[in-house]
Amino acid sequence: EDKVVQSPLSLVVHEGDTVTLNCSYEVTNFRSLLWYKQEKKAPTFLFMLTSSGIEKKSGRLSSILDKKELFSILNITATQTGDSAIYLCAVSFYDKVIFGPGTSLSVIP
Amino acid sequence: DGGITQSPKYLFRKEGQNVTLSCEQNLNHDAMYWYRQDPGQGLRLIYYSQIVNDFQKGDIAEGYSVSREKKESFPLTVTSAQKNPTAFYLCASSISGAGSIYEQYFGPGTRLTVT
């Protein structure tokens, strides 16, 4: 069965900490893996990964994909309260997209 | 401004009534999607459409119906057959269909409460 698993499901950290969010998947005909941030309502796009080993970076956020081991990580360094959100991992394959359950991140001052 | 709009933001209905959620995009995207989000379950795909006048069932299509008569519009009807309709509904679009490498753009969502 095609599936996307994220861990941890919930995380509480202090401002300034570094966090690593995990996403593993089992799908056929993999096309891409995408990370989204959902603060209140609409998820917003962060990264799309299609090739193994190539890190994508945007400010304090970075992500990498391992297509051999079927997982991706999303790193956030020097966390801020504005990073508090649900982080969703999605995998695009064949003719559909599957989302993981999300990781709820809370950053406390 | 380009984007996706959903209306209404909040919707309350009594059990047994059908209700239609609106989704419009002006991004000139071919593909559109409807998701349902429940706490702790991420997004689950209800229906998607890769081209006008064509759509496919997602993982949880039972009790829902859609139409795609115009490229810009993809309304979702929640019928009385849907056993547990109370949820947060998100509409999304992408340049081309699922299975491609393009990211999805999401609307602000509609929170439906059925009592």
PDB file of C-alpha atoms in Angstrom:
ATOM      1  CA  GLU A   1       0.000   0.000   0.000  1.00  0.00           C
ATOM      2  CA  ASP A   2       1.308   3.442  -0.902  1.00  0.00           C
ATOM      3  CA  LYS A   3       2.001   5.527   2.176  1.00  0.00           C
ATOM      4  CA  VAL A   4       3.846   8.520   3.593  1.00  0.00           C
ATOM      5  CA  VAL A   5       4.935   8.537   7.226  1.00  0.00           C
ATOM      6  CA  GLN A   6       6.182  11.530   9.189  1.00  0.00           C
ATOM      7  CA  SER A   7       7.939  11.712  12.530  1.00  0.00           C
ATOM      8  CA  PRO A   8       7.693  13.012  15.081  1.00  0.00           C
ATOM      9  CA  LEU A   9       3.987  13.864  14.938  1.00  0.00           C
ATOM     10  CA  SER A  10       4.459  16.629  17.480  1.00  0.00           C
ATOM     11  CA  LEU A  11       7.461  18.578  18.719  1.00  0.00           C
ATOM     12  CA  VAL A  12       8.006  21.416  21.189  1.00  0.00           C
ATOM     13  CA  VAL A  13      11.316  23.300  21.175  1.00  0.00           C
ATOM     14  CA  HIS A  14      12.765  26.551  22.487  1.00  0.00           C
ATOM     15  CA  GLU A  15      13.679  29.465  20.272  1.00  0.00           C
ATOM     16  CA  GLY A  16      17.162  29.010  18.877  1.00  0.00           C
ATOM     17  CA  ASP A  17      17.036  25.214  18.819  1.00  0.00           C
ATOM     18  CA  THR A  18      17.666  23.212  15.647  1.00  0.00           C
ATOM     19  CA  VAL A  19      15.019  20.679  14.616  1.00  0.00           C
ATOM     20  CA  THR A  20      14.944  17.806  12.146  1.00  0.00           C
ATOM     21  CA  LEU A  21      11.664  16.571  10.747  1.00  0.00           C
ATOM     22  CA  ASN A  22      11.473  13.195   9.048  1.00  0.00           C
ATOM     23  CA  CYS A  23       9.442  11.865   6.142  1.00  0.00           C
ATOM     24  CA  SER A  24       9.586   8.310   4.803  1.00  0.00           C
ATOM     25  CA  TYR A  25       7.571   6.882   1.962  1.00  0.00           C
ATOM     26  CA  GLU A  26       6.616   3.723   0.127  1.00  0.00           C
ATOM     27  CA  VAL A  27       5.228   4.394  -3.328  1.00  0.00           C
ATOM     28  CA  THR A  28       5.631   3.079  -6.846  1.00  0.00           C
ATOM     29  CA  ASN A  29       6.710   5.328  -9.730  1.00  0.00           C
ATOM     30  CA  PHE A  30       8.033   8.089  -7.469  1.00  0.00           C
ATOM     31  CA  ARG A  31       8.144  11.520  -9.118  1.00  0.00           C
ATOM     32  CA  SER A  32       8.865  14.073  -6.397  1.00  0.00           C
ATOM     33  CA  LEU A  33       8.715  14.804  -2.687  1.00  0.00           C
ATOM     34  CA  LEU A  34       7.354  18.116  -1.484  1.00  0.00           C
ATOM     35  CA  TRP A  35       7.405  19.924   1.852  1.00  0.00           C
ATOM     36  CA  TYR A  36       4.697  22.400   2.868  1.00  0.00           C
ATOM     37  CA  LYS A  37       4.204  24.650   5.902  1.00  0.00           C
ATOM     38  CA  GLN A  38       0.672  25.095   7.261  1.00  0.00           C
ATOM     39  CA  GLU A  39       0.258  27.848   9.819  1.00  0.00           C
ATOM     40  CA  LYS A  40      -3.439  28.586  10.032  1.00  0.00           C
ATOM     41  CA  LYS A  41      -5.206  27.514   6.903  1.00  0.00           C
ATOM     42  CA  ALA A  42      -3.599  27.145   3.467  1.00  0.00           C
ATOM     43  CA  PRO A  43      -0.382  25.089   3.239  1.00  0.00           C
ATOM     44  CA  THR A  44       2.423  27.027   1.575  1.00  0.00           C
ATOM     45  CA  PHE A  45       5.088  25.386  -0.538  1.00  0.00           C
ATOM     46  CA  LEU A  46       8.611  25.070   0.855  1.00  0.00           C
ATOM     47  CA  PHE A  47      10.650  22.630  -1.235  1.00  0.00           C
ATOM     48  CA  MET A  48      10.367  20.109  -4.021  1.00  0.00           C
ATOM     49  CA  LEU A  49      12.949  17.318  -4.210  1.00  0.00           C
ATOM     50  CA  THR A  50      13.409  14.977  -7.118  1.00  0.00           C
ATOM     51  CA  SER A  51      17.049  13.891  -6.923  1.00  0.00           C
ATOM     52  CA  SER A  52      18.943  12.167  -4.148  1.00  0.00           C
ATOM     53  CA  GLY A  53      21.643  13.925  -2.225  1.00  0.00           C
ATOM     54  CA  ILE A  54      21.013  17.456  -3.467  1.00  0.00           C
ATOM     55  CA  GLU A  55      20.248  19.790  -0.597  1.00  0.00           C
ATOM     56  CA  LYS A  56      17.698  22.521  -1.104  1.00  0.00           C
ATOM     57  CA  LYS A  57      18.066  25.588   1.111  1.00  0.00           C
ATOM     58  CA  SER A  58      15.966  28.633   1.893  1.00  0.00           C
ATOM     59  CA  GLY A  59      17.222  30.785   4.728  1.00  0.00           C
ATOM     60  CA  ARG A  60      17.222  28.699   7.902  1.00  0.00           C
ATOM     61  CA  LEU A  61      15.388  25.807   6.263  1.00  0.00           C
ATOM     62  CA  SER A  62      16.983  23.024   4.291  1.00  0.00           C
ATOM     63  CA  SER A  63      15.912  19.652   2.982  1.00  0.00           C
ATOM     64  CA  ILE A  64      17.445  16.604   1.363  1.00  0.00           C
ATOM     65  CA  LEU A  65      16.129  13.428  -0.235  1.00  0.00           C
ATOM     66  CA  ASP A  66      17.476   9.883  -0.139  1.00  0.00           C
ATOM     67  CA  LYS A  67      15.759   7.881  -2.880  1.00  0.00           C
ATOM     68  CA  LYS A  68      17.603   4.701  -1.999  1.00  0.00           C
ATOM     69  CA  GLU A  69      16.422   4.676   1.605  1.00  0.00           C
ATOM     70  CA  LEU A  70      13.098   6.359   0.683  1.00  0.00           C
ATOM     71  CA  PHE A  71      13.178   9.264   3.087  1.00  0.00           C
ATOM     72  CA  SER A  72      13.645  12.985   3.361  1.00  0.00           C
ATOM     73  CA  ILE A  73      14.505  15.342   6.198  1.00  0.00           C
ATOM     74  CA  LEU A  74      13.610  18.964   6.757  1.00  0.00           C
ATOM     75  CA  ASN A  75      16.004  20.916   8.967  1.00  0.00           C
ATOM     76  CA  ILE A  76      15.241  24.216  10.633  1.00  0.00           C
ATOM     77  CA  THR A  77      18.122  25.975  12.362  1.00  0.00           C
ATOM     78  CA  ALA A  78      17.888  28.791  14.929  1.00  0.00           C
ATOM     79  CA  THR A  79      14.147  28.278  15.271  1.00  0.00           C
ATOM     80  CA  GLN A  80      11.856  31.253  15.841  1.00  0.00           C
ATOM     81  CA  THR A  81       8.304  31.461  17.146  1.00  0.00           C
ATOM     82  CA  GLY A  82       7.187  32.149  13.581  1.00  0.00           C
ATOM     83  CA  ASP A  83       8.284  28.640  12.633  1.00  0.00           C
ATOM     84  CA  SER A  84       5.435  27.226  14.715  1.00  0.00           C
ATOM     85  CA  ALA A  85       3.241  25.366  12.233  1.00  0.00           C
ATOM     86  CA  ILE A  86       2.325  21.972  10.863  1.00  0.00           C
ATOM     87  CA  TYR A  87       4.904  20.731   8.371  1.00  0.00           C
ATOM     88  CA  LEU A  88       3.457  18.459   5.703  1.00  0.00           C
ATOM     89  CA  CYS A  89       5.371  16.048   3.515  1.00  0.00           C
ATOM     90  CA  ALA A  90       3.785  14.942   0.225  1.00  0.00           C
ATOM     91  CA  VAL A  91       4.903  12.446  -2.381  1.00  0.00           C
ATOM     92  CA  SER A  92       3.922  12.686  -6.016  1.00  0.00           C
ATOM     93  CA  PHE A  93       3.850   9.393  -7.908  1.00  0.00           C
ATOM     94  CA  TYR A  94       2.187   7.917 -10.986  1.00  0.00           C
ATOM     95  CA  ASP A  95      -1.007   9.986 -11.191  1.00  0.00           C
ATOM     96  CA  LYS A  96      -1.575  11.127  -7.618  1.00  0.00           C
ATOM     97  CA  VAL A  97      -0.184  12.798  -4.530  1.00  0.00           C
ATOM     98  CA  ILE A  98      -0.221  11.416  -0.998  1.00  0.00           C
ATOM     99  CA  PHE A  99       0.286  13.577   2.084  1.00  0.00           C
ATOM    100  CA  GLY A 100       1.725  12.430   5.361  1.00  0.00           C
ATOM    101  CA  PRO A 101      -0.023  13.207   8.676  1.00  0.00           C
ATOM    102  CA  GLY A 102       2.193  16.219   9.318  1.00  0.00           C
ATOM    103  CA  THR A 103       4.512  17.245  12.155  1.00  0.00           C
ATOM    104  CA  SER A 104       3.147  19.883  14.508  1.00  0.00           C
ATOM    105  CA  LEU A 105       6.032  22.111  15.603  1.00  0.00           C
ATOM    106  CA  SER A 106       5.683  24.542  18.488  1.00  0.00           C
ATOM    107  CA  VAL A 107       8.531  26.979  19.180  1.00  0.00           C
ATOM    108  CA  ILE A 108       8.337  28.611  22.603  1.00  0.00           C
ATOM    109  CA  PRO A 109      10.234  31.788  23.538  1.00  0.00           C
TER     110      PRO A 109
ATOM    111  CA  ASP B   1      -3.459  39.079  -7.794  1.00  0.00           C
ATOM    112  CA  GLY B   2      -3.199  35.462  -8.871  1.00  0.00           C
ATOM    113  CA  GLY B   3      -4.377  32.774  -6.543  1.00  0.00           C
ATOM    114  CA  ILE B   4      -7.050  30.399  -5.389  1.00  0.00           C
ATOM    115  CA  THR B   5     -10.199  31.467  -3.588  1.00  0.00           C
ATOM    116  CA  GLN B   6     -12.572  29.317  -1.624  1.00  0.00           C
ATOM    117  CA  SER B   7     -15.919  30.308  -0.266  1.00  0.00           C
ATOM    118  CA  PRO B   8     -17.358  30.439   2.238  1.00  0.00           C
ATOM    119  CA  LYS B   9     -14.721  30.297   4.987  1.00  0.00           C
ATOM    120  CA  TYR B  10     -17.181  28.797   7.449  1.00  0.00           C
ATOM    121  CA  LEU B  11     -20.294  26.812   6.626  1.00  0.00           C
ATOM    122  CA  PHE B  12     -22.902  25.335   8.916  1.00  0.00           C
ATOM    123  CA  ARG B  13     -25.476  22.828   7.727  1.00  0.00           C
ATOM    124  CA  LYS B  14     -27.981  20.447   9.190  1.00  0.00           C
ATOM    125  CA  GLU B  15     -27.615  16.733   8.658  1.00  0.00           C
ATOM    126  CA  GLY B  16     -29.293  15.488   5.497  1.00  0.00           C
ATOM    127  CA  GLN B  17     -28.648  18.627   3.447  1.00  0.00           C
ATOM    128  CA  ASN B  18     -26.348  18.774   0.451  1.00  0.00           C
ATOM    129  CA  VAL B  19     -23.860  21.631   0.429  1.00  0.00           C
ATOM    130  CA  THR B  20     -21.570  22.990  -2.302  1.00  0.00           C
ATOM    131  CA  LEU B  21     -18.128  24.447  -1.629  1.00  0.00           C
ATOM    132  CA  SER B  22     -16.710  26.873  -4.150  1.00  0.00           C
ATOM    133  CA  CYS B  23     -13.144  26.868  -5.513  1.00  0.00           C
ATOM    134  CA  GLU B  24     -11.883  29.295  -8.153  1.00  0.00           C
ATOM    135  CA  GLN B  25      -8.358  29.852  -9.486  1.00  0.00           C
ATOM    136  CA  ASN B  26      -6.912  32.455 -11.842  1.00  0.00           C
ATOM    137  CA  LEU B  27      -3.483  30.857 -12.144  1.00  0.00           C
ATOM    138  CA  ASN B  28      -4.312  29.224 -15.481  1.00  0.00           C
ATOM    139  CA  HIS B  29      -3.557  25.839 -13.928  1.00  0.00           C
ATOM    140  CA  ASP B  30      -4.817  22.699 -15.636  1.00  0.00           C
ATOM    141  CA  ALA B  31      -5.085  20.522 -12.535  1.00  0.00           C
ATOM    142  CA  MET B  32      -7.288  21.067  -9.499  1.00  0.00           C
ATOM    143  CA  TYR B  33      -7.784  19.027  -6.327  1.00  0.00           C
ATOM    144  CA  TRP B  34     -10.011  18.733  -3.300  1.00  0.00           C
ATOM    145  CA  TYR B  35      -8.651  17.557   0.046  1.00  0.00           C
ATOM    146  CA  ARG B  36     -10.188  16.927   3.389  1.00  0.00           C
ATOM    147  CA  GLN B  37      -8.162  17.577   6.547  1.00  0.00           C
ATOM    148  CA  ASP B  38      -9.026  16.094   9.930  1.00  0.00           C
ATOM    149  CA  PRO B  39      -6.911  16.559  13.063  1.00  0.00           C
ATOM    150  CA  GLY B  40      -3.869  14.285  13.048  1.00  0.00           C
ATOM    151  CA  GLN B  41      -4.601  12.812   9.606  1.00  0.00           C
ATOM    152  CA  GLY B  42      -2.931  15.201   7.193  1.00  0.00           C
ATOM    153  CA  LEU B  43      -4.646  15.824   3.850  1.00  0.00           C
ATOM    154  CA  ARG B  44      -6.719  13.144   2.169  1.00  0.00           C
ATOM    155  CA  LEU B  45      -7.589  13.409  -1.514  1.00  0.00           C
ATOM    156  CA  ILE B  46     -11.295  13.501  -2.371  1.00  0.00           C
ATOM    157  CA  TYR B  47     -11.314  14.236  -6.114  1.00  0.00           C
ATOM    158  CA  TYR B  48      -8.954  15.677  -8.686  1.00  0.00           C
ATOM    159  CA  SER B  49      -9.242  16.976 -12.212  1.00  0.00           C
ATOM    160  CA  GLN B  50      -6.424  17.210 -14.714  1.00  0.00           C
ATOM    161  CA  ILE B  51      -8.438  18.821 -17.486  1.00  0.00           C
ATOM    162  CA  VAL B  52     -11.806  20.465 -18.084  1.00  0.00           C
ATOM    163  CA  ASN B  53     -14.766  18.054 -18.188  1.00  0.00           C
ATOM    164  CA  ASP B  54     -12.743  15.238 -16.658  1.00  0.00           C
ATOM    165  CA  PHE B  55     -12.121  14.241 -13.033  1.00  0.00           C
ATOM    166  CA  GLN B  56     -11.050  11.200 -11.028  1.00  0.00           C
ATOM    167  CA  LYS B  57     -11.917   9.868  -7.598  1.00  0.00           C
ATOM    168  CA  GLY B  58      -9.343  10.169  -4.865  1.00  0.00           C
ATOM    169  CA  ASP B  59      -9.027   7.995  -1.790  1.00  0.00           C
ATOM    170  CA  ILE B  60     -12.205   9.147  -0.011  1.00  0.00           C
ATOM    171  CA  ALA B  61     -14.667  10.099  -2.792  1.00  0.00           C
ATOM    172  CA  GLU B  62     -17.744   8.398  -1.314  1.00  0.00           C
ATOM    173  CA  GLY B  63     -20.435  10.939  -0.434  1.00  0.00           C
ATOM    174  CA  TYR B  64     -18.874  13.703  -2.534  1.00  0.00           C
ATOM    175  CA  SER B  65     -19.348  14.922  -6.103  1.00  0.00           C
ATOM    176  CA  VAL B  66     -17.539  17.455  -8.302  1.00  0.00           C
ATOM    177  CA  SER B  67     -17.775  19.129 -11.683  1.00  0.00           C
ATOM    178  CA  ARG B  68     -15.184  20.805 -13.897  1.00  0.00           C
ATOM    179  CA  GLU B  69     -17.074  22.753 -16.539  1.00  0.00           C
ATOM    180  CA  LYS B  70     -14.562  25.615 -16.613  1.00  0.00           C
ATOM    181  CA  LYS B  71     -10.801  25.611 -16.190  1.00  0.00           C
ATOM    182  CA  GLU B  72     -11.041  28.156 -13.371  1.00  0.00           C
ATOM    183  CA  SER B  73     -13.691  26.439 -11.267  1.00  0.00           C
ATOM    184  CA  PHE B  74     -13.902  23.109  -9.411  1.00  0.00           C
ATOM    185  CA  PRO B  75     -16.874  23.067  -6.998  1.00  0.00           C
ATOM    186  CA  LEU B  76     -17.290  20.257  -4.474  1.00  0.00           C
ATOM    187  CA  THR B  77     -20.696  19.040  -3.305  1.00  0.00           C
ATOM    188  CA  VAL B  78     -20.897  17.283   0.037  1.00  0.00           C
ATOM    189  CA  THR B  79     -23.965  15.087  -0.161  1.00  0.00           C
ATOM    190  CA  SER B  80     -26.139  13.681   2.589  1.00  0.00           C
ATOM    191  CA  ALA B  81     -24.514  10.307   1.872  1.00  0.00           C
ATOM    192  CA  GLN B  82     -21.244  11.473   3.421  1.00  0.00           C
ATOM    193  CA  LYS B  83     -21.260   9.876   6.868  1.00  0.00           C
ATOM    194  CA  ASN B  84     -18.989  12.327   8.674  1.00  0.00           C
ATOM    195  CA  PRO B  85     -18.845  15.582   6.689  1.00  0.00           C
ATOM    196  CA  THR B  86     -17.621  17.921   9.427  1.00  0.00           C
ATOM    197  CA  ALA B  87     -14.047  18.797   8.440  1.00  0.00           C
ATOM    198  CA  PHE B  88     -11.709  21.384   6.944  1.00  0.00           C
ATOM    199  CA  TYR B  89     -11.785  21.292   3.136  1.00  0.00           C
ATOM    200  CA  LEU B  90      -8.872  22.528   1.039  1.00  0.00           C
ATOM    201  CA  CYS B  91      -8.829  23.151  -2.689  1.00  0.00           C
ATOM    202  CA  ALA B  92      -5.547  23.219  -4.619  1.00  0.00           C
ATOM    203  CA  SER B  93      -4.291  23.634  -8.154  1.00  0.00           C
ATOM    204  CA  SER B  94      -1.096  22.888 -10.051  1.00  0.00           C
ATOM    205  CA  ILE B  95       0.304  23.593 -13.487  1.00  0.00           C
ATOM    206  CA  SER B  96      -0.323  20.023 -14.569  1.00  0.00           C
ATOM    207  CA  GLY B  97      -1.659  16.857 -13.052  1.00  0.00           C
ATOM    208  CA  ALA B  98      -0.703  14.813 -10.056  1.00  0.00           C
ATOM    209  CA  GLY B  99       2.238  12.571 -10.717  1.00  0.00           C
ATOM    210  CA  SER B 100       4.080  15.459 -12.282  1.00  0.00           C
ATOM    211  CA  ILE B 101       6.804  17.372 -10.502  1.00  0.00           C
ATOM    212  CA  TYR B 102       4.843  20.584  -9.989  1.00  0.00           C
ATOM    213  CA  GLU B 103       3.892  21.883  -6.570  1.00  0.00           C
ATOM    214  CA  GLN B 104       0.308  22.586  -5.586  1.00  0.00           C
ATOM    215  CA  TYR B 105      -1.069  25.983  -4.587  1.00  0.00           C
ATOM    216  CA  PHE B 106      -3.748  25.925  -1.911  1.00  0.00           C
ATOM    217  CA  GLY B 107      -6.790  28.032  -1.195  1.00  0.00           C
ATOM    218  CA  PRO B 108      -7.573  29.283   2.335  1.00  0.00           C
ATOM    219  CA  GLY B 109      -9.998  26.437   3.024  1.00  0.00           C
ATOM    220  CA  THR B 110     -13.617  26.042   4.085  1.00  0.00           C
ATOM    221  CA  ARG B 111     -14.516  24.744   7.526  1.00  0.00           C
ATOM    222  CA  LEU B 112     -17.757  22.785   7.288  1.00  0.00           C
ATOM    223  CA  THR B 113     -19.759  21.906  10.379  1.00  0.00           C
ATOM    224  CA  VAL B 114     -22.755  19.612  10.067  1.00  0.00           C
ATOM    225  CA  THR B 115     -25.052  19.132  13.039  1.00  0.00           C
TER     226      THR B 115
END
